[in-house]
Coordinates of C-alpha atoms in Angstrom, one line a residue:
X1 CA -193.9 -34.6 46.1
X2 CA -193.1 -37.9 44.3
X3 CA -191.7 -39.4 47.6
X4 CA -195.0 -38.7 49.4
X5 CA -197.0 -40.2 46.5
X6 CA -194.8 -43.3 46.6
X7 CA -195.2 -43.8 50.3
X8 CA -199.0 -43.5 50.1
X9 CA -199.1 -46.1 47.3
X10 CA -196.7 -48.4 49.1
X11 CA -194.0 -48.1 46.5
X12 CA -190.4 -48.3 47.9
X13 CA -188.7 -44.9 47.6
X14 CA -185.6 -46.6 46.3
X15 CA -187.5 -48.2 43.4
X16 CA -189.2 -44.8 42.6
X17 CA -185.8 -43.1 42.5
X18 CA -184.6 -45.7 40.0
X19 CA -187.6 -45.1 37.7
X20 CA -187.2 -41.3 37.9
X21 CA -183.6 -41.7 36.9
X22 CA -184.7 -43.1 33.6
X23 CA -187.9 -41.1 32.9
X24 CA -187.9 -37.4 33.3
X25 CA -191.3 -36.2 34.5
X26 CA -192.1 -32.5 34.6
X27 CA -195.2 -30.3 35.0
X28 CA -197.6 -29.8 32.1
X29 CA -196.4 -27.7 29.2
X30 CA -197.3 -24.1 29.4
X31 CA -198.8 -23.9 25.9
X32 CA -200.0 -26.5 23.5
X33 CA -199.5 -26.2 19.7
X34 CA -202.6 -25.4 17.7
X35 CA -203.7 -27.8 15.0
X36 CA -205.1 -26.5 11.7
X37 CA -206.9 -28.0 8.7
X38 CA -209.4 -30.8 9.4
X39 CA -207.6 -31.6 12.7
X40 CA -208.9 -28.3 14.0
X41 CA -212.6 -29.0 13.3
X42 CA -215.0 -29.5 16.2
X43 CA -216.6 -32.9 15.5
X44 CA -217.3 -36.3 16.9
X45 CA -217.3 -35.0 20.5
X46 CA -213.8 -33.6 20.1
X47 CA -213.0 -29.8 20.1
X48 CA -210.1 -29.6 17.7
X49 CA -206.8 -31.6 18.4
X50 CA -204.9 -30.8 21.6
X51 CA -203.0 -34.1 22.1
X52 CA -201.6 -34.5 25.6
X53 CA -202.2 -30.9 26.7
X54 CA -202.9 -30.7 30.4
X55 CA -201.1 -33.9 31.2
X56 CA -197.6 -34.6 32.5
X57 CA -194.6 -34.3 30.3
X58 CA -192.3 -37.3 30.2
X59 CA -189.0 -38.0 28.5
X60 CA -188.4 -41.8 28.3
X61 CA -184.9 -43.0 28.1
X62 CA -185.5 -46.5 26.6
X63 CA -187.8 -48.0 24.0
X64 CA -189.7 -50.0 26.7
X65 CA -190.4 -46.8 28.6
X66 CA -191.5 -45.0 25.4
X67 CA -193.9 -47.7 24.4
X68 CA -195.4 -47.9 27.9
X69 CA -196.1 -44.2 27.9
X70 CA -197.6 -43.9 24.4
X71 CA -200.2 -46.6 25.2
X72 CA -201.1 -45.3 28.7
X73 CA -204.6 -43.9 29.1
X74 CA -205.1 -40.2 29.7
X75 CA -203.4 -37.0 28.5
X76 CA -199.6 -37.2 28.3
X77 CA -196.8 -35.4 26.4
X78 CA -194.1 -37.9 25.5
X79 CA -190.8 -36.2 24.5
X80 CA -188.4 -38.1 22.3
X81 CA -184.7 -37.2 22.8
X82 CA -182.1 -38.8 20.6
X83 CA -182.7 -42.2 18.9
X84 CA -185.2 -44.8 20.1
X85 CA -185.1 -48.1 18.2
X86 CA -188.5 -49.7 18.2
X87 CA -188.7 -53.5 18.5
X88 CA -190.3 -55.7 15.8
X89 CA -191.3 -58.8 17.9
X90 CA -194.8 -60.2 17.1
X91 CA -196.2 -56.8 16.0
X92 CA -194.1 -56.4 12.8
X93 CA -192.8 -53.3 14.4
X94 CA -196.1 -51.5 14.7
X95 CA -196.8 -50.0 18.2
X96 CA -200.1 -48.7 19.5
X97 CA -200.7 -45.1 20.5
X98 CA -203.6 -44.3 22.9
X99 CA -205.9 -41.3 22.8
X100 CA -204.9 -37.8 24.1
X101 CA -201.2 -38.0 23.4
X102 CA -198.6 -35.6 22.1
X103 CA -195.4 -37.4 20.9
X104 CA -192.8 -34.7 20.1
X105 CA -189.1 -34.7 19.4
X106 CA -186.7 -32.5 21.3
X107 CA -184.4 -30.6 18.9
X108 CA -183.5 -31.8 15.4
X109 CA -182.1 -35.2 16.3
X110 CA -185.1 -37.1 17.7
X111 CA -185.6 -40.4 15.8
X112 CA -187.8 -43.4 15.9
X113 CA -186.2 -46.2 13.9
X114 CA -186.9 -49.8 13.0
X115 CA -190.7 -49.7 13.8
X116 CA -193.8 -47.6 13.4
X117 CA -196.7 -46.1 15.2
X118 CA -200.2 -47.5 15.0
X119 CA -203.1 -45.1 15.8
X120 CA -206.3 -47.2 16.0
X121 CA -208.0 -50.1 17.5
X122 CA -207.6 -53.6 15.9
X123 CA -209.1 -54.1 12.4
X124 CA -212.6 -55.4 12.3
X125 CA -214.3 -55.3 8.8
X126 CA -217.7 -55.8 10.4
X127 CA -217.5 -52.4 12.3
X128 CA -218.9 -49.7 10.0
X129 CA -219.3 -46.8 12.4
X130 CA -217.0 -45.2 15.0
X131 CA -216.7 -47.6 18.0
X132 CA -216.8 -46.1 21.5
X133 CA -213.1 -46.7 22.0
X134 CA -211.9 -45.1 18.8
X135 CA -208.5 -43.6 19.2
X136 CA -208.6 -39.8 19.0
X137 CA -206.7 -36.6 19.8
X138 CA -203.1 -37.5 18.9
X139 CA -200.3 -35.1 17.9
X140 CA -197.0 -36.3 16.4
X141 CA -194.4 -33.6 15.7
X142 CA -190.7 -33.0 15.1
X143 CA -189.5 -36.6 14.7
X144 CA -187.4 -38.5 12.1
X145 CA -189.1 -41.8 11.2
X146 CA -187.1 -44.4 9.2
X147 CA -186.4 -48.0 8.7
X148 CA -189.9 -49.4 9.7
X149 CA -190.6 -53.0 8.7
X150 CA -194.2 -52.0 7.9
X151 CA -195.7 -48.4 8.0
X152 CA -194.0 -45.5 9.6
X153 CA -197.4 -44.2 10.8
X154 CA -200.7 -46.0 10.3
X155 CA -204.0 -44.4 11.2
X156 CA -206.9 -46.8 11.1
X157 CA -210.4 -47.9 12.4
X158 CA -212.2 -44.6 12.8
X159 CA -209.4 -42.8 14.6
X160 CA -210.0 -39.1 14.5
X161 CA -208.5 -35.7 15.2
X162 CA -204.9 -36.6 14.4
X163 CA -202.2 -34.0 13.6
X164 CA -198.9 -35.1 12.0
X165 CA -196.7 -32.1 11.7
X166 CA -193.1 -31.2 11.0
X167 CA -191.7 -34.7 10.8
X168 CA -189.2 -36.4 8.4
X169 CA -190.3 -39.7 6.8
X170 CA -188.0 -42.1 4.9
X171 CA -187.1 -45.7 4.1
X172 CA -190.2 -47.5 5.4
X173 CA -191.2 -50.9 3.9
X174 CA -194.8 -49.9 3.3
X175 CA -196.6 -46.6 3.8
X176 CA -195.0 -43.5 5.3
X177 CA -198.4 -42.1 6.6
X178 CA -201.4 -44.3 5.8
X179 CA -204.9 -43.1 6.7
X180 CA -207.7 -45.7 6.3
X181 CA -210.7 -47.6 7.6
X182 CA -213.0 -44.7 8.5
X183 CA -210.5 -42.4 10.1
X184 CA -211.4 -38.7 10.0
X185 CA -210.5 -35.1 10.7
X186 CA -206.8 -35.4 10.1
X187 CA -204.1 -32.9 9.2
X188 CA -200.7 -33.8 7.7
X189 CA -198.6 -30.6 7.5
X190 CA -195.0 -29.4 7.1
X191 CA -193.5 -32.8 6.7
X192 CA -190.7 -34.0 4.5
X193 CA -191.1 -37.3 2.7
X194 CA -188.0 -38.6 0.9
X195 CA -186.2 -41.9 -0.1
X196 CA -189.6 -43.6 0.1
X197 CA -191.9 -45.3 -2.4
X198 CA -195.5 -45.5 -1.3
X199 CA -195.9 -42.3 0.6
X200 CA -199.5 -41.8 1.8
X201 CA -202.6 -43.9 1.3
X202 CA -206.1 -42.5 2.1
X203 CA -208.7 -45.3 2.0
X204 CA -208.0 -49.0 2.6
X205 CA -209.0 -50.5 -0.8
X206 CA -211.6 -50.4 -3.5
X207 CA -214.0 -52.7 -1.5
X208 CA -213.9 -50.7 1.8
X209 CA -216.6 -48.2 1.1
X210 CA -218.7 -49.3 4.0
X211 CA -216.1 -47.9 6.4
X212 CA -214.6 -45.1 4.3
X213 CA -217.5 -43.4 2.5
X214 CA -218.4 -40.1 4.1
X215 CA -215.2 -40.0 6.2
X216 CA -211.5 -39.7 5.5
X217 CA -211.5 -35.9 5.6
X218 CA -207.8 -35.0 5.5
X219 CA -205.8 -31.9 5.0
X220 CA -202.3 -32.0 3.4
X221 CA -200.5 -28.7 3.4
X222 CA -196.9 -27.4 3.1
X223 CA -195.4 -30.9 2.8
X224 CA -192.2 -31.5 0.8
X225 CA -192.7 -34.6 -1.4
X226 CA -189.0 -34.8 -2.1
X227 CA -188.6 -37.6 -4.7
X228 CA -191.1 -39.7 -2.8
X229 CA -192.2 -41.8 -5.7
X230 CA -196.0 -42.3 -5.5
X231 CA -199.1 -41.9 -3.4
X232 CA -198.7 -38.3 -2.5
X233 CA -201.5 -39.1 -1.5
X234 CA -203.5 -41.8 -3.3
X235 CA -207.2 -41.3 -2.2
X236 CA -210.2 -43.6 -2.2
X237 CA -213.7 -42.5 -1.0
X238 CA -212.5 -39.6 1.2
X239 CA -214.1 -36.2 0.5
X240 CA -213.1 -33.5 0.8
X241 CA -209.4 -34.2 0.9
X242 CA -207.7 -30.8 0.8
X243 CA -204.2 -30.7 -0.7
X244 CA -202.7 -27.2 -0.8
X245 CA -199.3 -25.5 -0.9
X246 CA -197.3 -28.7 -1.1
X247 CA -194.0 -28.9 -3.1
X248 CA -193.7 -31.9 -5.4
X249 CA -190.2 -32.7 -6.8
X250 CA -189.3 -35.6 -9.0
X251 CA -192.2 -38.0 -8.4
X252 CA -193.8 -40.6 -10.6
X253 CA -197.2 -39.2 -9.6
X254 CA -198.5 -36.8 -7.1
X255 CA -202.2 -37.3 -6.3
X256 CA -204.6 -40.0 -7.4
X257 CA -208.4 -39.5 -6.7
X258 CA -210.4 -42.7 -7.2
X259 CA -213.6 -44.5 -6.0
X260 CA -215.5 -41.2 -6.1
X261 CA -213.1 -39.5 -3.7
X262 CA -213.2 -35.7 -3.8
X263 CA -209.9 -33.8 -3.8
X264 CA -209.4 -30.0 -3.8
X265 CA -205.9 -29.2 -5.1
X266 CA -204.7 -25.7 -4.8
X267 CA -201.6 -23.6 -4.7
X268 CA -199.2 -26.5 -5.2
X269 CA -195.9 -26.5 -7.1
X270 CA -195.0 -29.6 -9.2
X271 CA -191.5 -29.9 -10.6
X272 CA -190.5 -32.9 -12.7
X273 CA -193.6 -34.9 -11.9
X274 CA -194.7 -37.4 -14.5
X275 CA -198.4 -37.3 -13.5
X276 CA -199.1 -34.4 -11.1
X277 CA -202.7 -35.4 -10.4
X278 CA -205.1 -37.9 -11.9
X279 CA -208.7 -39.3 -11.5
X280 CA -208.3 -42.2 -14.0
X281 CA -206.0 -44.5 -12.2
X282 CA -207.6 -47.8 -11.0
X283 CA -211.0 -48.6 -9.8
X284 CA -213.8 -46.1 -10.3
X285 CA -213.0 -42.5 -11.3
X286 CA -212.6 -39.9 -8.6
X287 CA -213.4 -36.2 -8.5
X288 CA -210.8 -33.4 -8.4
X289 CA -211.0 -29.6 -8.5
X290 CA -207.7 -27.8 -9.2
X291 CA -206.8 -24.1 -9.0
X292 CA -203.7 -22.0 -8.9
X293 CA -201.2 -24.8 -9.2
X294 CA -197.9 -24.5 -11.1
X295 CA -196.4 -27.3 -13.2
X296 CA -192.8 -27.2 -14.4
X297 CA -191.2 -30.0 -16.5
X298 CA -194.2 -32.3 -16.0
X299 CA -195.2 -34.9 -18.6
X300 CA -199.0 -34.6 -18.1
X301 CA -201.5 -32.0 -17.1
X302 CA -203.6 -32.2 -13.9
X303 CA -206.8 -34.3 -14.6
X304 CA -210.0 -32.7 -13.2
X305 CA -213.5 -34.0 -12.9
X306 CA -216.7 -33.1 -11.1
X307 CA -217.3 -31.0 -8.0
X308 CA -216.0 -31.2 -4.5
X309 CA -217.2 -29.6 -1.2
X310 CA -215.1 -26.6 -0.4
X311 CA -212.8 -27.0 2.6
X312 CA -213.7 -23.5 3.7
X313 CA -217.1 -24.8 4.7
X314 CA -215.2 -26.7 7.5
X315 CA -212.3 -24.4 8.5
X316 CA -210.5 -21.1 7.6
X317 CA -207.1 -21.2 6.0
X318 CA -204.7 -18.9 4.2
X319 CA -202.5 -20.0 1.2
X320 CA -199.2 -19.0 -0.1
X321 CA -198.9 -18.2 -3.7
X322 CA -197.9 -21.3 -5.6
X323 CA -194.8 -19.5 -6.9
X324 CA -193.6 -19.1 -3.3
X325 CA -193.9 -22.8 -2.5
X326 CA -190.4 -24.0 -3.7
X327 CA -188.9 -21.5 -1.3
X328 CA -191.3 -21.6 1.7
X329 CA -191.8 -25.3 2.0
X330 CA -188.2 -26.7 1.9
X331 CA -187.3 -23.9 4.4
X332 CA -190.1 -24.8 6.8
X333 CA -190.9 -28.5 6.4
X334 CA -189.3 -31.2 8.4
X335 CA -187.7 -31.4 11.8
X336 CA -186.0 -28.7 13.9
X337 CA -188.3 -26.0 12.5
X338 CA -191.0 -25.6 15.2

């Protein structure tokens, strides 16, 4: 089939054979993973998050091939096998991902090192509503991210329907997973964060309400914040942000809700966390509703304030009991477990 296509397109068969020796191309995957949380919500013209479902499946062998595939238009499943070292160059190591992509590791040893993934069009402070070309419908699963010179994953500029699931994040220079500038309908689930300082920012800064207010709806569930120091997450403006069934171990603080953000915090387990959750942090106070959380060897109680829209008005979900979280989450979070 590929030989016939090459002949019709005027591509030398010998050249095509060389390409196919480097990039494995297969038929579309039989079944796509199913997103949950805010990434599952039908909104903004997108029915849930399906990533590259329905498109070809490719397994690039080099960093150049990987980068070409993740920025290509149209549905595509990009498999990562082994270690791919991302270049720094003029981008500070951040590399763009186009809409309708699934980026998924094969086995427990898939790694992206030295650079990070950028999900979003270029920053423009004057844009205050979703532009026509906003990046959407991206799934990233089962990959170890480390050693980035900036963020490990950055979601920005009204990107929506993003699912970040069953990954391992460590040793980045800035954020592990940052979500900002009007991005919306995002789920961060079953990841392990460790050996990292500023884990996850929701909301760009205190002056970015024009882009962020009424957006930044994010679900964090069943993540293992394993001595990841702070921002687990740190939230501005977003509401509701749903944080449930996460395991916090040895952090300086867990969650901060500020600039009138609204966080629903339920069924989490905090062990040896100085400040599990707070609304008095910096900038204007946030809102936080807490229920059924467990605190062990923590120096402060959870700070609560105000009311927050219930996540169940957007999607259905089932929680584990908080007492089960220290067993369930480390056993299931991270790579090699899907």
